[in-house]
XYZ file of N, CA and C in Angstrom:
684
model
N 2.812 -71.723 48.433
C 2.742 -69.943 47.351
C 2.814 -69.112 47.590
N 2.585 -68.197 46.968
C 2.390 -67.000 46.832
C 1.236 -66.365 47.049
N 0.576 -65.052 47.521
C -0.245 -64.528 46.774
C -0.524 -64.177 45.525
N -2.245 -64.241 45.206
C -2.426 -63.820 43.834
C -1.485 -62.388 43.390
N -1.825 -61.696 43.928
C -1.379 -59.772 43.357
C 0.578 -60.500 43.511
N 0.619 -61.234 44.557
C 2.820 -61.043 44.399
C 2.642 -61.951 43.046
N 1.848 -63.325 42.557
C 2.244 -63.355 41.128
C 2.064 -62.680 40.099
N 1.068 -61.626 40.367
C 0.588 -60.648 38.981
C 2.051 -59.856 38.872
N 2.685 -59.745 39.952
C 3.373 -58.657 39.893
C 4.640 -59.189 39.613
N 5.435 -60.360 39.914
C 6.278 -60.707 39.350
C 6.321 -61.275 37.771
N 4.960 -61.665 37.956
C 5.005 -61.526 35.889
C 5.614 -60.792 35.265
N 4.790 -59.906 35.557
C 4.834 -58.187 35.065
C 6.661 -57.361 34.949
N 7.209 -58.241 36.236
C 9.147 -58.336 36.332
C 9.240 -59.214 34.771
N 9.037 -60.219 35.096
C 9.365 -60.690 33.960
C 8.849 -60.418 32.277
N 8.062 -59.892 32.321
C 7.799 -59.401 31.156
C 9.170 -58.368 31.537
N 9.202 -57.293 31.803
C 9.350 -56.136 31.660
C 10.905 -56.457 31.020
N 11.576 -57.768 31.733
C 12.889 -57.848 31.994
C 12.656 -58.408 30.125
N 12.448 -59.692 29.691
C 12.239 -60.337 28.756
C 11.928 -58.980 27.730
N 11.259 -57.878 27.950
C 10.921 -56.591 26.553
C 12.825 -55.705 26.358
N 13.085 -55.736 28.335
C 14.366 -54.925 27.710
C 15.802 -56.678 27.014
N 15.404 -57.278 26.856
C 16.024 -58.257 26.552
C 15.930 -57.927 25.099
N 14.983 -58.027 24.637
C 14.962 -58.052 23.309
C 14.979 -57.066 22.482
N 15.031 -55.691 23.353
C 15.171 -53.893 22.453
C 13.507 -53.322 22.559
N 12.637 -54.113 23.305
C 11.422 -53.253 22.897
C 11.153 -52.138 24.338
N 10.689 -51.209 23.663
C 11.013 -50.395 24.985
C 9.508 -50.543 25.359
N 9.698 -49.005 26.054
C 7.991 -49.351 26.768
C 6.648 -48.205 25.962
N 5.822 -48.239 26.652
C 5.052 -47.552 25.606
C 4.900 -45.828 26.269
N 5.289 -45.350 27.228
C 5.572 -44.407 27.957
C 6.735 -43.762 27.016
N 7.668 -44.223 27.230
C 9.079 -43.849 26.104
C 8.700 -43.934 24.462
N 7.739 -45.227 24.090
C 7.861 -44.665 22.643
C 6.656 -43.195 22.651
N 5.554 -43.133 23.652
C 5.040 -41.468 22.953
C 6.313 -40.214 23.107
N 6.752 -40.769 24.375
C 8.110 -39.631 24.114
C 8.989 -39.176 22.990
N 9.476 -40.821 22.184
C 10.141 -40.796 21.196
C 9.112 -40.021 19.703
N 7.576 -40.011 20.106
C 6.987 -39.516 19.421
C 6.829 -38.386 18.890
N 6.825 -38.115 20.643
C 6.463 -36.498 20.521
C 7.723 -35.210 20.311
N 8.623 -35.994 19.844
C 10.231 -35.558 19.997
C 9.796 -35.316 18.323
N 9.990 -36.043 17.763
C 9.878 -36.356 16.557
C 9.195 -35.697 15.679
N 7.620 -35.234 16.420
C 6.977 -34.130 15.452
C 6.929 -32.655 16.239
N 7.897 -32.457 17.076
C 8.594 -31.221 17.193
C 9.762 -31.153 16.226
N 10.406 -31.961 16.421
C 11.609 -31.549 15.235
C 10.718 -31.137 13.827
N 9.743 -32.434 13.932
C 9.367 -31.565 12.469
C 8.534 -30.600 11.430
N 7.801 -30.036 13.217
C 7.064 -28.609 13.419
C 7.986 -27.652 13.226
N 9.580 -27.624 14.144
C 10.856 -26.738 13.937
C 10.776 -26.808 12.670
N 10.928 -27.650 11.874
C 11.416 -27.878 10.610
C 10.644 -27.153 9.644
N 9.325 -27.164 10.114
C 8.492 -26.697 8.807
C 8.707 -25.480 9.216
N 8.379 -25.021 10.545
C 9.054 -23.257 10.595
C 9.934 -22.391 10.024
N 11.557 -23.301 9.904
C 12.820 -22.686 9.295
C 12.347 -22.668 8.047
N 11.914 -23.950 7.391
C 11.408 -23.997 6.023
C 10.627 -22.593 5.320
N 9.834 -22.573 6.073
C 8.739 -21.951 5.619
C 8.683 -20.133 6.479
N 9.553 -20.130 6.648
C 9.618 -18.644 7.287
C 9.774 -17.682 6.638
N 10.295 -17.079 5.603
C 9.696 -16.183 4.430
C 9.371 -16.106 3.289
N 8.030 -17.328 3.405
C 7.796 -17.610 2.365
C 6.339 -18.009 2.185
N 4.815 -19.072 1.650
C 3.326 -18.403 1.888
C 3.444 -19.607 2.689
N 2.390 -19.461 3.902
C 1.880 -19.668 4.733
C 0.494 -21.076 3.765
N 1.296 -22.178 4.171
C 0.353 -23.480 3.359
C -0.298 -24.039 4.561
N 0.102 -23.476 5.573
C -0.910 -24.531 6.345
C -2.568 -24.692 6.029
N -3.381 -25.785 6.862
C -4.720 -25.992 6.242
C -5.777 -24.976 7.229
N -6.482 -24.257 7.109
C -7.436 -23.819 7.627
C -8.644 -24.467 8.285
N -8.988 -24.568 9.165
C -10.066 -25.341 9.436
C -11.163 -24.163 9.244
N -12.641 -24.416 8.246
C -13.620 -23.717 8.256
C -14.807 -24.715 8.784
N -16.139 -24.103 8.308
C -17.233 -24.573 9.019
C -17.093 -25.793 7.834
N -16.771 -25.448 6.378
C -17.656 -26.263 5.153
C -16.220 -27.380 4.745
N -14.938 -26.753 5.061
C -13.953 -27.400 4.381
C -12.883 -26.869 5.196
N -11.201 -27.800 4.774
C -10.268 -27.228 5.379
C -9.524 -26.586 3.522
N -9.784 -24.910 4.087
C -9.221 -24.333 2.923
C -7.516 -23.735 2.813
N -6.653 -23.926 2.437
C -4.936 -23.280 2.019
C -5.245 -21.999 1.485
N -4.211 -21.279 3.120
C -4.687 -19.398 2.190
C -2.751 -19.380 2.032
N -3.087 -18.043 2.219
C -1.201 -17.738 1.736
C -1.720 -16.531 2.437
N -0.256 -15.569 3.158
C -0.386 -14.691 3.666
C 0.359 -13.824 3.243
N -0.115 -13.869 2.044
C -0.219 -12.097 1.363
C -1.542 -11.497 1.538
N -2.554 -12.806 1.280
C -3.663 -12.360 0.976
C -4.554 -12.664 2.706
N -4.051 -12.349 3.560
C -4.595 -11.911 4.289
C -5.322 -10.510 5.219
N -6.247 -10.369 5.814
C -7.157 -8.877 6.155
C -6.344 -8.416 6.536
N -6.290 -6.412 6.254
C -5.004 -5.450 7.020
C -6.113 -5.169 6.785
N -5.786 -3.560 7.564
C -6.121 -2.227 7.943
C -5.741 -1.238 7.510
N -5.423 -1.519 5.586
C -4.732 -0.340 5.081
C -5.357 0.129 3.374
N -4.346 1.091 2.886
C -4.876 0.769 1.118
C -3.453 1.700 0.970
N -3.245 0.786 0.129
C -2.185 1.651 -1.077
C -2.822 1.480 -2.116
N -1.264 1.727 -3.409
C -1.741 1.481 -5.006
C -0.659 0.951 -5.426
N -0.802 0.454 -6.385
C 0.560 -0.455 -7.210
C 0.306 -0.181 -8.895
N 0.819 0.092 -9.441
C 0.665 0.666 -10.889
C 2.198 0.820 -11.077
N 1.968 0.635 -12.384
C 3.257 0.214 -13.556
C 3.877 2.030 -13.514
N 3.406 2.773 -13.173
C 4.102 4.346 -13.289
C 3.001 5.277 -14.259
N 1.853 4.563 -13.437
C 0.507 5.487 -13.922
C 0.145 6.739 -13.026
N 0.335 7.493 -13.029
C -0.292 8.637 -12.104
C -1.314 8.993 -11.435
N -1.299 8.802 -10.068
C -2.541 8.611 -9.582
C -2.235 8.793 -8.272
N -3.378 9.468 -7.282
C -3.648 9.775 -6.208
C -4.386 9.821 -5.239
N -5.066 9.128 -3.908
C -5.820 8.968 -2.914
C -6.267 10.400 -2.401
N -7.134 10.321 -1.874
C -7.782 11.096 -0.961
C -9.186 10.634 -0.090
N -9.559 11.218 1.480
C -10.856 10.700 1.937
C -11.468 11.779 1.474
N -12.348 11.975 0.840
C -13.325 13.244 0.733
C -14.524 12.490 0.760
N -15.762 14.006 1.550
C -16.840 13.605 2.730
C -16.911 12.234 2.827
N -16.114 11.704 3.706
C -16.460 10.239 4.041
C -16.355 9.342 3.287
N -15.182 9.450 2.205
C -15.421 8.713 1.105
C -13.773 9.073 -0.084
N -13.224 6.995 0.556
C -12.266 6.944 -0.380
C -12.142 7.232 -1.600
N -11.234 8.960 -2.252
C -11.782 8.605 -3.934
C -9.692 8.661 -4.568
N -10.250 8.386 -5.499
C -8.770 7.852 -6.156
C -8.786 8.733 -7.721
N -7.828 9.005 -7.599
C -7.338 10.172 -9.343
C -6.945 9.139 -10.099
N -7.237 8.657 -11.030
C -6.346 8.515 -12.404
C -6.066 8.927 -13.249
N -4.682 8.857 -13.714
C -4.371 9.739 -14.637
C -5.178 8.598 -16.209
N -6.207 8.983 -17.198
C -6.014 8.461 -18.293
C -5.467 8.558 -19.620
N -3.747 9.534 -19.822
C -3.383 10.001 -20.005
C -3.630 11.169 -20.653
N -3.893 12.182 -21.220
C -3.953 13.544 -21.413
C -5.986 13.926 -20.626
N -6.143 12.800 -19.676
C -7.279 13.580 -18.836
C -7.681 12.795 -17.725
N -8.704 12.699 -16.847
C -8.130 11.774 -15.375
C -9.515 10.864 -15.492
N -9.751 10.289 -14.178
C -10.800 9.792 -13.929
C -11.075 9.771 -11.849
N -11.919 10.138 -11.404
C -12.245 10.536 -10.278
C -13.134 9.013 -9.674
N -12.470 8.224 -9.251
C -13.387 7.098 -8.423
C -13.472 6.873 -7.309
N -14.891 6.163 -6.683
C -14.973 6.405 -5.299
C -14.706 4.966 -5.548
N -14.173 4.203 -4.575
C -13.417 2.706 -3.304
C -13.678 2.580 -2.076
N -15.196 2.705 -2.512
C -15.495 2.203 -1.064
C -16.102 0.933 -1.196
N -17.374 0.607 -1.126
C -17.322 -0.570 -1.400
C -17.423 -1.556 -2.063
N -17.420 -0.862 -3.876
C -16.761 -0.675 -5.441
C -15.976 0.354 -6.246
N -15.336 -0.420 -6.744
C -14.687 0.810 -7.673
C -15.775 1.416 -8.951
N -16.138 2.701 -8.636
C -17.007 3.153 -9.331
C -16.311 4.912 -9.537
N -16.497 5.042 -11.311
C -15.836 6.494 -12.001
C -17.342 7.298 -11.647
N -17.179 8.232 -10.807
C -18.213 9.155 -10.801
C -18.049 10.533 -11.530
N -16.547 10.604 -12.094
C -16.691 12.024 -12.850
C -15.021 11.702 -13.656
N -14.916 13.054 -14.900
C -14.204 12.298 -15.947
C -13.527 13.160 -16.175
N -12.069 14.212 -16.329
C -12.169 15.756 -16.595
C -12.377 16.101 -17.835
N -11.238 17.255 -18.071
C -11.608 17.574 -19.632
C -10.189 16.935 -20.395
N -10.586 16.907 -21.666
C -9.192 16.794 -22.172
C -8.479 17.138 -22.366
N -7.069 17.374 -21.820
C -6.020 18.279 -22.043
C -5.544 18.285 -23.247
N -4.222 18.930 -23.068
C -3.678 19.430 -25.125
C -2.208 18.480 -24.139
N -2.087 18.514 -23.286
C -0.478 17.729 -22.806
C -0.695 16.340 -22.167
N 0.118 15.740 -21.882
C 0.134 14.663 -21.209
C 0.315 14.303 -19.629
N -0.257 13.683 -18.486
C -0.342 14.582 -17.389
C 0.816 13.154 -16.786
N 2.169 13.994 -16.580
C 3.212 13.355 -15.412
C 2.598 13.028 -14.352
N 1.798 14.213 -13.688
C 1.663 13.208 -11.645
C 0.457 14.327 -11.624
N -0.046 13.303 -10.460
C -1.019 14.045 -10.109
C -1.070 14.042 -8.470
N -2.149 15.086 -7.732
C -2.152 15.173 -6.590
C -3.349 15.710 -6.329
N -4.234 15.500 -5.184
C -5.744 15.545 -4.279
C -5.108 16.126 -3.539
N -5.403 17.318 -2.957
C -5.686 17.801 -1.930
C -7.281 18.710 -1.346
N -7.973 17.643 -0.453
C -9.276 18.025 -0.280
C -10.327 17.753 -1.739
N -10.850 18.675 -1.950
C -11.424 18.447 -3.330
C -11.101 18.774 -4.358
N -9.692 19.524 -4.367
C -9.269 20.008 -5.332
C -7.795 19.030 -6.483
N -8.503 19.210 -7.432
C -7.294 18.262 -7.759
C -6.002 19.056 -9.035
N -4.867 18.366 -8.559
C -3.747 19.088 -8.784
C -2.971 18.201 -9.813
N -2.575 18.980 -11.375
C -2.519 18.038 -11.994
C -1.290 18.371 -12.820
N -0.546 18.062 -13.097
C 1.176 18.453 -13.378
C 1.528 17.478 -14.858
N 1.649 18.879 -16.081
C 1.773 19.125 -17.537
C 3.403 18.995 -17.598
N 3.263 20.075 -18.932
C 4.864 19.799 -19.071
C 5.341 21.324 -18.556
N 4.985 22.373 -18.465
C 5.493 22.779 -17.779
C 4.861 23.224 -16.071
N 3.349 23.461 -16.847
C 2.362 24.241 -16.375
C 2.003 23.298 -14.470
N 1.203 23.321 -13.353
C 0.273 22.487 -12.881
C -1.187 23.228 -12.555
N -1.955 22.496 -13.199
C -3.092 22.931 -13.271
C -4.074 22.530 -11.932
N -4.742 23.105 -11.650
C -6.085 23.023 -10.416
C -7.777 23.096 -11.195
N -7.913 22.075 -11.121
C -9.449 21.395 -11.028
C -10.144 21.396 -9.977
N -10.997 21.427 -9.126
C -12.541 21.493 -8.795
C -13.449 21.355 -9.264
N -14.556 20.275 -8.983
C -15.339 19.640 -9.779
C -14.984 20.065 -11.216
N -14.485 19.529 -11.464
C -13.672 19.745 -13.273
C -13.383 21.230 -14.096
N -13.949 21.920 -12.828
C -13.446 23.210 -13.262
C -12.162 24.139 -13.083
N -11.601 24.579 -14.322
C -9.897 24.565 -13.758
C -10.180 26.154 -13.048
N -9.120 25.951 -11.542
C -9.302 27.283 -11.035
C -8.435 28.197 -11.305
N -7.122 27.282 -11.527
C -6.029 28.335 -11.547
C -4.742 27.422 -12.777
N -3.285 28.109 -12.966
C -2.432 27.577 -13.415
C -0.830 28.005 -12.292
N -0.661 26.609 -11.761
C 1.178 27.195 -10.846
C 2.259 27.190 -11.970
N 2.722 28.249 -12.087
C 3.547 27.854 -13.385
C 5.075 28.200 -12.871
N 6.286 28.232 -13.445
C 7.479 28.340 -13.461
C 8.141 27.236 -13.254
N 7.803 26.180 -13.780
C 8.742 25.240 -13.840
C 9.652 25.284 -15.201
N 11.268 24.873 -14.859
C 12.177 25.059 -16.543
C 12.141 23.532 -17.091
N 11.221 23.232 -16.148
C 11.700 20.985 -17.222
C 10.284 20.725 -15.943
N 10.108 19.442 -17.154
C 8.838 18.968 -16.325
C 8.448 18.327 -15.171
N 7.263 18.980 -14.429
C 6.932 18.216 -12.814
C 6.981 16.971 -13.062
N 7.755 15.990 -12.165
C 7.327 14.804 -11.822
C 6.678 14.014 -10.820
N 7.144 14.714 -9.835
C 6.520 14.301 -8.752
C 5.902 15.590 -7.872
N 4.764 15.709 -7.106
C 4.246 16.729 -6.004
C 3.691 15.952 -4.928
N 3.697 16.899 -3.990
C 3.238 16.948 -2.599
C 2.758 17.628 -1.730
N 1.935 17.388 -0.757
C 1.291 18.450 -0.316
C 2.114 18.503 1.323
N 1.511 20.105 1.537
C 2.443 20.069 3.572
C 1.110 20.643 3.755
N 0.462 19.794 4.194
C -0.591 21.047 4.900
C -1.757 20.988 4.258
N -3.049 22.115 4.393
C -3.135 22.330 3.055
C -2.851 23.731 2.375
N -1.812 23.837 3.354
C -1.561 25.500 2.955
C 0.096 25.930 1.226
N 0.344 24.802 1.132
C 1.500 23.938 0.604
C 1.760 23.160 0.016
N 2.132 23.353 -1.670
C 2.292 22.201 -2.761
C 3.768 22.373 -3.003
N 4.367 21.229 -2.708
C 5.953 21.290 -3.291
C 5.535 20.281 -4.447
N 6.692 20.541 -5.486
C 6.346 19.892 -6.536
C 8.206 20.080 -7.907
N 8.586 18.887 -8.151
C 9.511 18.735 -8.309
C 9.961 17.827 -10.111
N 10.778 18.188 -10.516
C 11.374 18.099 -11.614
C 12.931 17.801 -11.640
N 13.340 17.158 -12.893
C 15.113 16.581 -12.392
C 15.815 17.547 -12.252
N 15.524 18.825 -12.022
C 16.531 20.212 -12.108
C 16.202 21.223 -10.922
N 15.368 21.053 -10.339
C 14.536 21.976 -9.548
C 13.395 21.254 -8.706
N 13.038 21.917 -7.566
C 11.857 21.950 -6.861
C 11.442 22.914 -6.280
N 9.990 23.694 -6.773
C 9.348 24.727 -7.041
C 7.856 23.838 -5.172
N 8.284 25.590 -4.898
C 7.143 25.470 -3.812
C 6.003 26.821 -4.021
N 4.491 26.383 -3.850
C 3.882 26.851 -4.232
C 2.479 27.276 -2.857
N 1.923 28.235 -3.175
C 1.041 28.326 -2.234
C -0.456 28.148 -2.885
N -1.301 27.157 -1.961
C -2.434 26.921 -2.072
C -3.028 27.761 -2.605
N -3.276 28.681 -1.360
C -4.438 29.245 -1.564
C -4.377 31.059 -2.061
N -3.319 30.982 -3.436
C -3.087 32.111 -4.042
C -4.369 31.524 -5.500
N -4.876 29.899 -5.139
C -5.520 30.704 -6.085
C -6.895 31.093 -5.423
N -7.858 31.484 -4.707
C -8.313 32.556 -3.906
C -9.866 31.911 -4.211
N -10.150 30.659 -4.281
C -11.384 29.972 -4.350
C -12.448 30.452 -4.137
N -12.022 31.508 -2.758
C -13.396 32.411 -1.950
C -14.538 32.877 -3.216
N -13.034 33.877 -3.533
C -13.607 34.407 -4.659
C -14.323 34.687 -6.031
N -13.434 33.208 -6.520
C -13.931 33.218 -7.898
C -13.390 31.519 -8.033
N -14.381 30.545 -8.431
C -14.179 29.322 -8.372
C -13.238 28.920 -9.812
N -13.819 29.853 -10.461
C -12.714 29.635 -12.239
C -11.778 30.536 -12.352
N -10.859 31.315 -10.911
C -10.131 31.027 -10.776
C -10.175 33.332 -11.930
N -9.041 33.587 -11.376
C -9.270 35.719 -11.968
C -8.552 35.678 -13.443
N -8.897 36.311 -13.910
C -8.706 36.477 -15.819
C -7.378 37.620 -15.579
N -6.667 37.279 -16.499
C -5.144 37.807 -16.585
C -5.177 39.118 -17.482
N -6.052 38.939 -17.996
C -5.970 39.867 -19.090
C -6.125 39.222 -19.972
N -5.701 37.646 -20.509
C -5.714 37.240 -21.904
C -5.991 36.468 -22.183
N -7.519 35.915 -21.399
C -8.818 35.195 -21.424
C -9.073 33.781 -20.858
N -7.246 33.600 -19.724
C -6.628 32.632 -19.458
C -7.083 32.700 -18.362
N -7.473 31.634 -17.050
C -7.605 31.425 -15.680
C -6.364 32.111 -15.082
N -6.262 32.588 -13.856
C -5.073 32.680 -12.896
C -4.172 31.819 -12.926
N -2.826 32.667 -13.016
C -1.892 32.286 -13.107
C -1.124 32.320 -12.126
N -0.624 31.602 -10.863
C -0.130 31.481 -9.542
C 1.668 30.641 -9.514
N 2.477 32.035 -8.982
C 3.980 31.523 -8.684
C 4.556 30.878 -7.870
N 5.300 30.693 -8.233
C 6.029 30.302 -7.288
C 6.750 31.029 -6.260
N 6.748 30.174 -4.153
C 7.524 30.763 -3.589
C 8.671 30.793 -3.130
N 9.087 30.032 -3.448
C 10.510 29.596 -3.290
C 11.060 28.345 -4.174
N 12.330 28.310 -4.191
C 13.292 27.289 -5.445
C 14.226 27.176 -4.902
N 14.519 25.595 -4.943
C 15.360 24.670 -4.716
C 16.269 23.955 -6.399
N 17.124 24.769 -6.549
C 17.814 23.952 -7.442
C 19.148 23.605 -7.164
N 19.325 22.033 -7.929
C 20.235 21.265 -7.230
C 20.963 20.740 -8.700
N 22.586 20.521 -8.907
C 23.087 19.636 -9.847
C 22.701 18.291 -10.435
N 22.640 18.051 -11.753
C 22.159 16.827 -12.055
C 23.190 15.468 -11.224
N 24.497 15.775 -11.347
C 24.811 15.132 -10.504
C 24.610 14.438 -8.960
N 23.343 15.052 -8.571
C 22.759 14.257 -7.319
C 22.028 13.625 -7.397
N 21.116 13.504 -9.006
C 20.046 11.925 -9.323
C 18.798 12.982 -9.470
N 18.174 12.466 -9.335
C 17.051 13.122 -9.735
C 16.133 12.488 -8.430
N 15.197 13.518 -8.520
C 14.253 13.479 -7.295
C 12.775 11.842 -7.570
N 12.920 11.489 -6.684
C 11.723 9.980 -7.403
C 10.660 10.722 -6.600
N 10.605 11.011 -5.568
C 9.551 10.924 -3.876
C 9.660 12.621 -3.252
N 8.388 12.494 -2.187
C 8.431 13.899 -2.142
C 7.996 13.507 -0.030
């Protein structure tokens, strides 16, 4: 007879031959098939969810929660509005928002929580655009642009023939305001804040009027200015 080890090997070979005849695959091959199936499933999931929500479960200390890719942490700040004039500036190391409320505006500190710290005076005309340069707030009305510092009116920038709807700052020296037919350039230092916080009287009882240093007129069929 054969030694015990040889008999065991023969039995193993006979068992493998019977499995092949019956179509039964070895365990190693079955595991490979499972791995391939899992890989195909994960690839299909990635293709399906490439541009949508991330619905995969994320393990936490307490339980598993579902999260959306829209609400992942980001180091950015932005504004989403339905057309309400709004401006953002960092003043005294605080994130400050200025938002129009129709014929007035509100100053909001947006650090740990949103808090209204100041409310501007009620104006005679509706606000069409807001710009903030440092601690100075520029408000575009029907024709004029009014500058405020700590809610005190400093000066009025005049010269627009149509309603300005867009404003932007070029450093701390100039502001550009645009309407449907023109774009004007104003010099911020024309307000002369150092000499008189409330501007200079021009003889009519009003604050100082600042005129444009440059003008760009364009033809209407070019399209309207929507951003600067």
